mmCIF file of C-alpha atoms and ligand atoms in Angstrom:
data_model
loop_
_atom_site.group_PDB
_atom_site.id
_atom_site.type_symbol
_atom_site.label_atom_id
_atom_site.label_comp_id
_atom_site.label_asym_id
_atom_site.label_seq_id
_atom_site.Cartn_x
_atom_site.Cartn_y
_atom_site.Cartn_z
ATOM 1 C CA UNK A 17 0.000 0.000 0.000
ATOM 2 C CA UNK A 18 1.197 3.353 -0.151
ATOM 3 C CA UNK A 19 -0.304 6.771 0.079
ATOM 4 C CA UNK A 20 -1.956 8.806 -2.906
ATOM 5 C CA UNK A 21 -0.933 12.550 -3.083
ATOM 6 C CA UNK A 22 -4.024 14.814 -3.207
ATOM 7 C CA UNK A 23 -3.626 18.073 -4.922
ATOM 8 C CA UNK A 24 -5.220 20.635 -2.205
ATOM 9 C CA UNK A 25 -6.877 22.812 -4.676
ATOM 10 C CA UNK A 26 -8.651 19.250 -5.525
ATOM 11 C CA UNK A 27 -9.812 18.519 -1.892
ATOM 12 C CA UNK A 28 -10.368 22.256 -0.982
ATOM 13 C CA UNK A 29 -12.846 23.290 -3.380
ATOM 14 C CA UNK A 30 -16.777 24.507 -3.639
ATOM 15 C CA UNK A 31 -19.462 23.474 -2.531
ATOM 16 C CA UNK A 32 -17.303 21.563 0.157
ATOM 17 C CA UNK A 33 -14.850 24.532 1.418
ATOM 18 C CA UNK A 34 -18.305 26.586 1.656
ATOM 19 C CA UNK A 35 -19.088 27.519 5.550
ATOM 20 C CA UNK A 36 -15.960 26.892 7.137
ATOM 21 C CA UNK A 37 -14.468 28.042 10.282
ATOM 22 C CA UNK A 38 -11.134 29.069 9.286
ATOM 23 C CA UNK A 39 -8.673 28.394 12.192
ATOM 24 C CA UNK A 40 -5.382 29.988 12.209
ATOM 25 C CA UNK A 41 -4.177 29.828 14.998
ATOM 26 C CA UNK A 42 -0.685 28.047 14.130
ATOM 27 C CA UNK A 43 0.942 28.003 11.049
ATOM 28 C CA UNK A 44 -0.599 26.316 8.692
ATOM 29 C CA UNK A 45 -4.046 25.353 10.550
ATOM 30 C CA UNK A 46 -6.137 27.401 8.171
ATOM 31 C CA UNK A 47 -5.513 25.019 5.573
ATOM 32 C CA UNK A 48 -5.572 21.770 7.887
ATOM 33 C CA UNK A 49 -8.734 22.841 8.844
ATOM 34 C CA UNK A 50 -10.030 23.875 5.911
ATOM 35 C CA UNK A 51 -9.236 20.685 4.518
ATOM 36 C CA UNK A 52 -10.890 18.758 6.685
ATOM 37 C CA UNK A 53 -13.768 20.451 6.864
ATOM 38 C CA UNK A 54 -14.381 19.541 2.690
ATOM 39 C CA UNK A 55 -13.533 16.365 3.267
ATOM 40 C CA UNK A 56 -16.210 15.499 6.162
ATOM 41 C CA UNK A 57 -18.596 17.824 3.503
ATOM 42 C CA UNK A 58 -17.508 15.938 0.675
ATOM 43 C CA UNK A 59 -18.145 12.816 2.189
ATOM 44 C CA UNK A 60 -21.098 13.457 4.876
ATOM 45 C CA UNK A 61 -20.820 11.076 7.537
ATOM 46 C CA UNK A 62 -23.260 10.852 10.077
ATOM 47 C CA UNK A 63 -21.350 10.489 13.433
ATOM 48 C CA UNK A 64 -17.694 10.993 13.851
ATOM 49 C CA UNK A 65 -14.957 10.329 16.556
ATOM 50 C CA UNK A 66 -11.883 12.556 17.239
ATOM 51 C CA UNK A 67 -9.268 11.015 19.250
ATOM 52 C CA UNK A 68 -7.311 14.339 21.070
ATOM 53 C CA UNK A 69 -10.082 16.865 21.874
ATOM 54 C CA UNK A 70 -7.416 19.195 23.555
ATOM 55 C CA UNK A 71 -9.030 22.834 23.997
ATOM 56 C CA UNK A 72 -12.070 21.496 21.084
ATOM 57 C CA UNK A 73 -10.958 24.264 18.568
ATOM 58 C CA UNK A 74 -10.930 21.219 15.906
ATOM 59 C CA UNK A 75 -13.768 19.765 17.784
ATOM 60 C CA UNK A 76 -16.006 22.996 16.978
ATOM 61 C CA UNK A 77 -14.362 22.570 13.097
ATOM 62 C CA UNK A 78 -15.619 19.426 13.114
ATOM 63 C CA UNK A 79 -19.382 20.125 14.383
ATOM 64 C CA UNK A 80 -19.374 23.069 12.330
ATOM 65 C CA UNK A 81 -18.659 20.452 9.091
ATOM 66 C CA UNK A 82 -21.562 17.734 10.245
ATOM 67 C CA UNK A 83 -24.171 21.096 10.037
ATOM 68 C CA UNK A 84 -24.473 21.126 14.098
ATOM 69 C CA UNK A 85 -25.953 24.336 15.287
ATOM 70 C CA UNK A 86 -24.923 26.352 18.054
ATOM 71 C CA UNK A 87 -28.938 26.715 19.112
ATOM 72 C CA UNK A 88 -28.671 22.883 19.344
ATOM 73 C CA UNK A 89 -27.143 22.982 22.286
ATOM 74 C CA UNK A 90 -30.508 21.293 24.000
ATOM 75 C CA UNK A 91 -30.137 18.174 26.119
ATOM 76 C CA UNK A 92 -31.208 15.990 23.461
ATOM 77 C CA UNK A 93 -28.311 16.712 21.061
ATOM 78 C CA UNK A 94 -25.211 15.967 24.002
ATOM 79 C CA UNK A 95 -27.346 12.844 24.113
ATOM 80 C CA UNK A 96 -25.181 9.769 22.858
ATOM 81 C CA UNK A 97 -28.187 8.855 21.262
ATOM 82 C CA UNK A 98 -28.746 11.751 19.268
ATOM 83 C CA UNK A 99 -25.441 13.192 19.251
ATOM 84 C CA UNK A 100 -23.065 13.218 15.770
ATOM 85 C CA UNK A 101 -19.845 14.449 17.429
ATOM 86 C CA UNK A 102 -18.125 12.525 20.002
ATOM 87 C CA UNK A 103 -14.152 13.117 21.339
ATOM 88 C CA UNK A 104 -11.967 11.772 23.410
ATOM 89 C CA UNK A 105 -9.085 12.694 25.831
ATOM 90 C CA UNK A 106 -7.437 11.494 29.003
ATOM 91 C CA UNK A 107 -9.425 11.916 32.342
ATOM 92 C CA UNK A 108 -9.242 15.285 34.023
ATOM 93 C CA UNK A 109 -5.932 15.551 36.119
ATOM 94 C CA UNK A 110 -3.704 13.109 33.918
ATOM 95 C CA UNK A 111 -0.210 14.263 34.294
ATOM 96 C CA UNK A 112 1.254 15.308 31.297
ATOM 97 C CA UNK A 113 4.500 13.555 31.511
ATOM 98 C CA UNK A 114 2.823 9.941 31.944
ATOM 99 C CA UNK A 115 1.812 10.792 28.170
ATOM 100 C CA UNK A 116 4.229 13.407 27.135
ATOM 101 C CA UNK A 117 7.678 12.491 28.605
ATOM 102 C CA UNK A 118 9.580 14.826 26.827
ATOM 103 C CA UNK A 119 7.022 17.965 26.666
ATOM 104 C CA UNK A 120 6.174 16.984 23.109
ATOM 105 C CA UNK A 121 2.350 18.180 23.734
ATOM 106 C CA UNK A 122 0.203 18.275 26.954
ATOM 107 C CA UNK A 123 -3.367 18.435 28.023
ATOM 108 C CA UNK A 124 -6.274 21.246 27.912
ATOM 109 C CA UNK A 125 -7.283 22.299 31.455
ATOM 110 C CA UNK A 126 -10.235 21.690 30.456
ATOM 111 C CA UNK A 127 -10.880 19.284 27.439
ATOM 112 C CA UNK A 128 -13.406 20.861 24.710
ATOM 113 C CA UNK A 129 -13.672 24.363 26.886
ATOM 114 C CA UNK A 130 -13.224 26.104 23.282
ATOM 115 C CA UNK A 131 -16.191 24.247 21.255
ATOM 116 C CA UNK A 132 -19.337 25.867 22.129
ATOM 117 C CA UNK A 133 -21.318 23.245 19.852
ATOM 118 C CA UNK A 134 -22.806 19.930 21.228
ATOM 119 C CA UNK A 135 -20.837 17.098 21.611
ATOM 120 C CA UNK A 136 -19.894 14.300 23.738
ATOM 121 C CA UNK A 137 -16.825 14.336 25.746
ATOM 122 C CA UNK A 138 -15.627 10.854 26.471
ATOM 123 C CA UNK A 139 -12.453 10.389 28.870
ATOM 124 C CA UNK A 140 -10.005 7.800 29.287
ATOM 125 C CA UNK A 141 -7.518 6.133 27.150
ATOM 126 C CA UNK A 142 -8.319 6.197 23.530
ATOM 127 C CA UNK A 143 -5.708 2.721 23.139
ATOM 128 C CA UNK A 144 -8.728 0.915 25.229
ATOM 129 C CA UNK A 145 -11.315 2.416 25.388
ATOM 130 C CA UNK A 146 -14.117 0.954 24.607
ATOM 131 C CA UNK A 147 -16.132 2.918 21.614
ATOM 132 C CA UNK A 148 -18.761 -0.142 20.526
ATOM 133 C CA UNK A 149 -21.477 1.742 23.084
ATOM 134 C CA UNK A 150 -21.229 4.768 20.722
ATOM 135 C CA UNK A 151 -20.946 2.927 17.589
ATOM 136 C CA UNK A 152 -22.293 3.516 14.499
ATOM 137 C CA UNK A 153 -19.076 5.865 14.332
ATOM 138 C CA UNK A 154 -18.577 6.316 10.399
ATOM 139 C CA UNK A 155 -15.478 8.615 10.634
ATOM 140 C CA UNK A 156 -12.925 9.671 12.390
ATOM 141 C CA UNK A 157 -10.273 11.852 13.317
ATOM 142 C CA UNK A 158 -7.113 10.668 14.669
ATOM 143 C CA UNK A 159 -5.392 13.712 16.593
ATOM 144 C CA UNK A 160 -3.904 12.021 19.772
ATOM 145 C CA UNK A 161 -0.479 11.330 20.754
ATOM 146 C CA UNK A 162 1.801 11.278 17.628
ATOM 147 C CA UNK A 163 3.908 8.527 17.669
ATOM 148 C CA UNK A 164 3.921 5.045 16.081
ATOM 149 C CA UNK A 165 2.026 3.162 18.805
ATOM 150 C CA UNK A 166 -0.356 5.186 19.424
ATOM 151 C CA UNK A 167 -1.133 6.373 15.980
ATOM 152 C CA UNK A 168 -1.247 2.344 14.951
ATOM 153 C CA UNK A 169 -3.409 1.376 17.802
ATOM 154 C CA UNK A 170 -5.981 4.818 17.438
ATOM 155 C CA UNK A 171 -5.975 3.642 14.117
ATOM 156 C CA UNK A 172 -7.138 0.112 15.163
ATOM 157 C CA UNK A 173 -9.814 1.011 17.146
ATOM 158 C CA UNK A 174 -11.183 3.350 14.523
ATOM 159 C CA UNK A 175 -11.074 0.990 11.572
ATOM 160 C CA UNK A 176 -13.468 -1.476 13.994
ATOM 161 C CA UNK A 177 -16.074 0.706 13.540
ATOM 162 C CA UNK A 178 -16.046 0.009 9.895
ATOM 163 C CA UNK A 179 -15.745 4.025 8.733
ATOM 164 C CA UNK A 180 -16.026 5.156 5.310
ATOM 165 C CA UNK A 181 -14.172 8.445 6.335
ATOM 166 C CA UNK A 182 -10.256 8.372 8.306
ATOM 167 C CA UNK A 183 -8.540 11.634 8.755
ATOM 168 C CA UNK A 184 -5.317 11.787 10.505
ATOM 169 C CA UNK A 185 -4.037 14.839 11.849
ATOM 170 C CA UNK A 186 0.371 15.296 11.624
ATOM 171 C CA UNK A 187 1.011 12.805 8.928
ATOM 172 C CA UNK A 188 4.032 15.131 7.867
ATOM 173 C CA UNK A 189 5.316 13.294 11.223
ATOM 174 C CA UNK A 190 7.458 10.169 9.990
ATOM 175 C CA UNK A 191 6.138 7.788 12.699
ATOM 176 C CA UNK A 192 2.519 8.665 11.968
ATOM 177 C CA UNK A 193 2.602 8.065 8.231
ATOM 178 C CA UNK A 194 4.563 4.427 8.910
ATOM 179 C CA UNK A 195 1.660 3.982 11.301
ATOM 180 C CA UNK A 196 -1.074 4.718 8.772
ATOM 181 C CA UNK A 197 0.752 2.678 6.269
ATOM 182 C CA UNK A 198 1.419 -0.383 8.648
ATOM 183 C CA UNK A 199 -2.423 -0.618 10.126
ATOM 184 C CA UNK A 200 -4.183 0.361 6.822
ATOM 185 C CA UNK A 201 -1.909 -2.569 4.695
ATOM 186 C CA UNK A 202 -4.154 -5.254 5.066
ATOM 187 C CA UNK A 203 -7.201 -3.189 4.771
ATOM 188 C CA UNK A 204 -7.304 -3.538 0.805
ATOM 189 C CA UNK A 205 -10.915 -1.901 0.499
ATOM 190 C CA UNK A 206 -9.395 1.616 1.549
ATOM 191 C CA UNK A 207 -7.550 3.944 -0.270
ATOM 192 C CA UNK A 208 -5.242 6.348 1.743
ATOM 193 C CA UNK A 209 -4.309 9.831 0.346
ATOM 194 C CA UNK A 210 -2.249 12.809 2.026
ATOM 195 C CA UNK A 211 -4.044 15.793 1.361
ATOM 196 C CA UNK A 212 -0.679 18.157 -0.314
ATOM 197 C CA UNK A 213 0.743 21.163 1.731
ATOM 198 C CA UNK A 214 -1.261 20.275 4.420
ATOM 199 C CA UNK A 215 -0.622 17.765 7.716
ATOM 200 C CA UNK A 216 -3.651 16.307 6.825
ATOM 201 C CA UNK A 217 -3.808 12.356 6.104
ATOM 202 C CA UNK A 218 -7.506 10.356 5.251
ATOM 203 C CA UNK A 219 -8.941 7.427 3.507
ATOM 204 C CA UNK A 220 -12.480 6.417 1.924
ATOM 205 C CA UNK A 221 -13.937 3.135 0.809
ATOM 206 C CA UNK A 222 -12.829 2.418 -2.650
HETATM 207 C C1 SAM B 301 -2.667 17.507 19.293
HETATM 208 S S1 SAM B 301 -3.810 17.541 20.599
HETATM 209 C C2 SAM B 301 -5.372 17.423 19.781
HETATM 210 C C3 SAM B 301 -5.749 18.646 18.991
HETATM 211 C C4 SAM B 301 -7.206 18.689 18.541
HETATM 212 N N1 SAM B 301 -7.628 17.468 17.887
HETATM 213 C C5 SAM B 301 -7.473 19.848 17.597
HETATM 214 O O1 SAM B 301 -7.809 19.632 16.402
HETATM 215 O O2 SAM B 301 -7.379 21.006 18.061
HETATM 216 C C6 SAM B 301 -3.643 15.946 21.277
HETATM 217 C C7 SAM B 301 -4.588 15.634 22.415
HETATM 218 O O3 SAM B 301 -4.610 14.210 22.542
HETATM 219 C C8 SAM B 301 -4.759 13.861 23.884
HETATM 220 N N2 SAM B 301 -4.257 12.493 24.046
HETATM 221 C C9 SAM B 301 -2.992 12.043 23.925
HETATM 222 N N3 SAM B 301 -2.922 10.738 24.141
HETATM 223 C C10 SAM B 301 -4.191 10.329 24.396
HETATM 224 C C11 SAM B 301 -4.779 9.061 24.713
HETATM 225 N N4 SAM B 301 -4.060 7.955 24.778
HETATM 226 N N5 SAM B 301 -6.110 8.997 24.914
HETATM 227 C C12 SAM B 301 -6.877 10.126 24.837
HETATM 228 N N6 SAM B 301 -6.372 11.337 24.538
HETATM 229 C C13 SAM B 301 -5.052 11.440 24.328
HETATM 230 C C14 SAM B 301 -3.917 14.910 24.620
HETATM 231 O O4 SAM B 301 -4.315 15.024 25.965
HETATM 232 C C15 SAM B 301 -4.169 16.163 23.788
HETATM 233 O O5 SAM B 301 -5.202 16.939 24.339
#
């Protein structure tokens, strides 16, 4: 297997780029973002998982992209049930350098405090958690820790959901691509592309 360069103007592009939240707040997020956002237009799933909530600046990308409203924000719609966003992180109070040895990244102080839109916050570990209770989760979008085992294993637990959308946040990173490319190998009926100039990595159902 190996990974399909996809031009940006190709992926970026009306209708799907219409409505967007542009995020720029790092180099290089506006068109991460942006990216993702046409692809979860472009291929309209109906619930998706994010694995890394952090602050929820991508989570509120995200909800933005499935059409949630911010006057949904009624009981019903944070209902697993009814709800088409879910995210996880680690548990309130997780030190940082259990996950993050070396101060490579670290956790919100409060997870999702930045995504007004309704969601579900899940918390624990997202390399065993269990997700079936929330299932069916069509997409998702894998923004945890970035390194091979945890990249492989998110990876894992996404693709037993049986998605038609994967996005992957820091492919540029070498040990997330090799981790994309190692768990997606023996999935045949997917093709993965990297979305070009961006960090962005996904793959669809051929
Ligand atoms: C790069 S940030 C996520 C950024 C976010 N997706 C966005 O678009 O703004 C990574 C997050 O993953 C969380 N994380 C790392 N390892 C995790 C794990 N094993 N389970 C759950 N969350 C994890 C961290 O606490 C951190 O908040």
């Amino acid at each position: 297997m190996n990974i399909k360069l996809q031009p940006y103007v190709k992926v970026v592009r009306k209708p799907y780029s219409h409505g967007a939240i542009i995020r720029d707040n790092f180099p290089g997020f506006k068109e991460d973002y942006l990216a993702i956002h046409s692809l979860i237009r472009k291929y309209q799933p109906q619930r998706l998982c994010e694995i890394g909530t952090s602050t929820g600046a991508g989570t509120k990308v995200i909800c933005n992209a499935m059409g949630i409203k911010w006057w949904q924000v009624w009981k019903r719609f944070s209902h697993p049930s009814f709800s088409m966003v879910f995210s996880i992180d680690v548990p309130p109070g997780t030190d940082p350098s259990i996950i993050y040895p070396q101060h490579e990244d670290g956790h919100p102080f409060k997870a999702g405090a930045y995504n007004p839109l309704p969601y579900v916050q899940l918390f624990g570990n997202s390399n065993e958690f269990d997700f079936s209770p929330y299932y069916p989760l069509d997409a998702w979008f894998i923004d945890g820790k970035h390194n091979y085992e945890f990249t492989f294993n998110d990876t894992k637990q996404a693709l037993k959901a049986g998605p038609n959308l994967l996005l992957w946040h820091d492919m540029q990173i070498d040990e997330v691509e090799q981790a994309v490319l190692d768990c997606m190998k023996p999935h045949k009926d997917y093709m993965v592309y990297r979305v070009e100039d961006t960090r962005v990595g996904y793959a669809v159902r051929v």
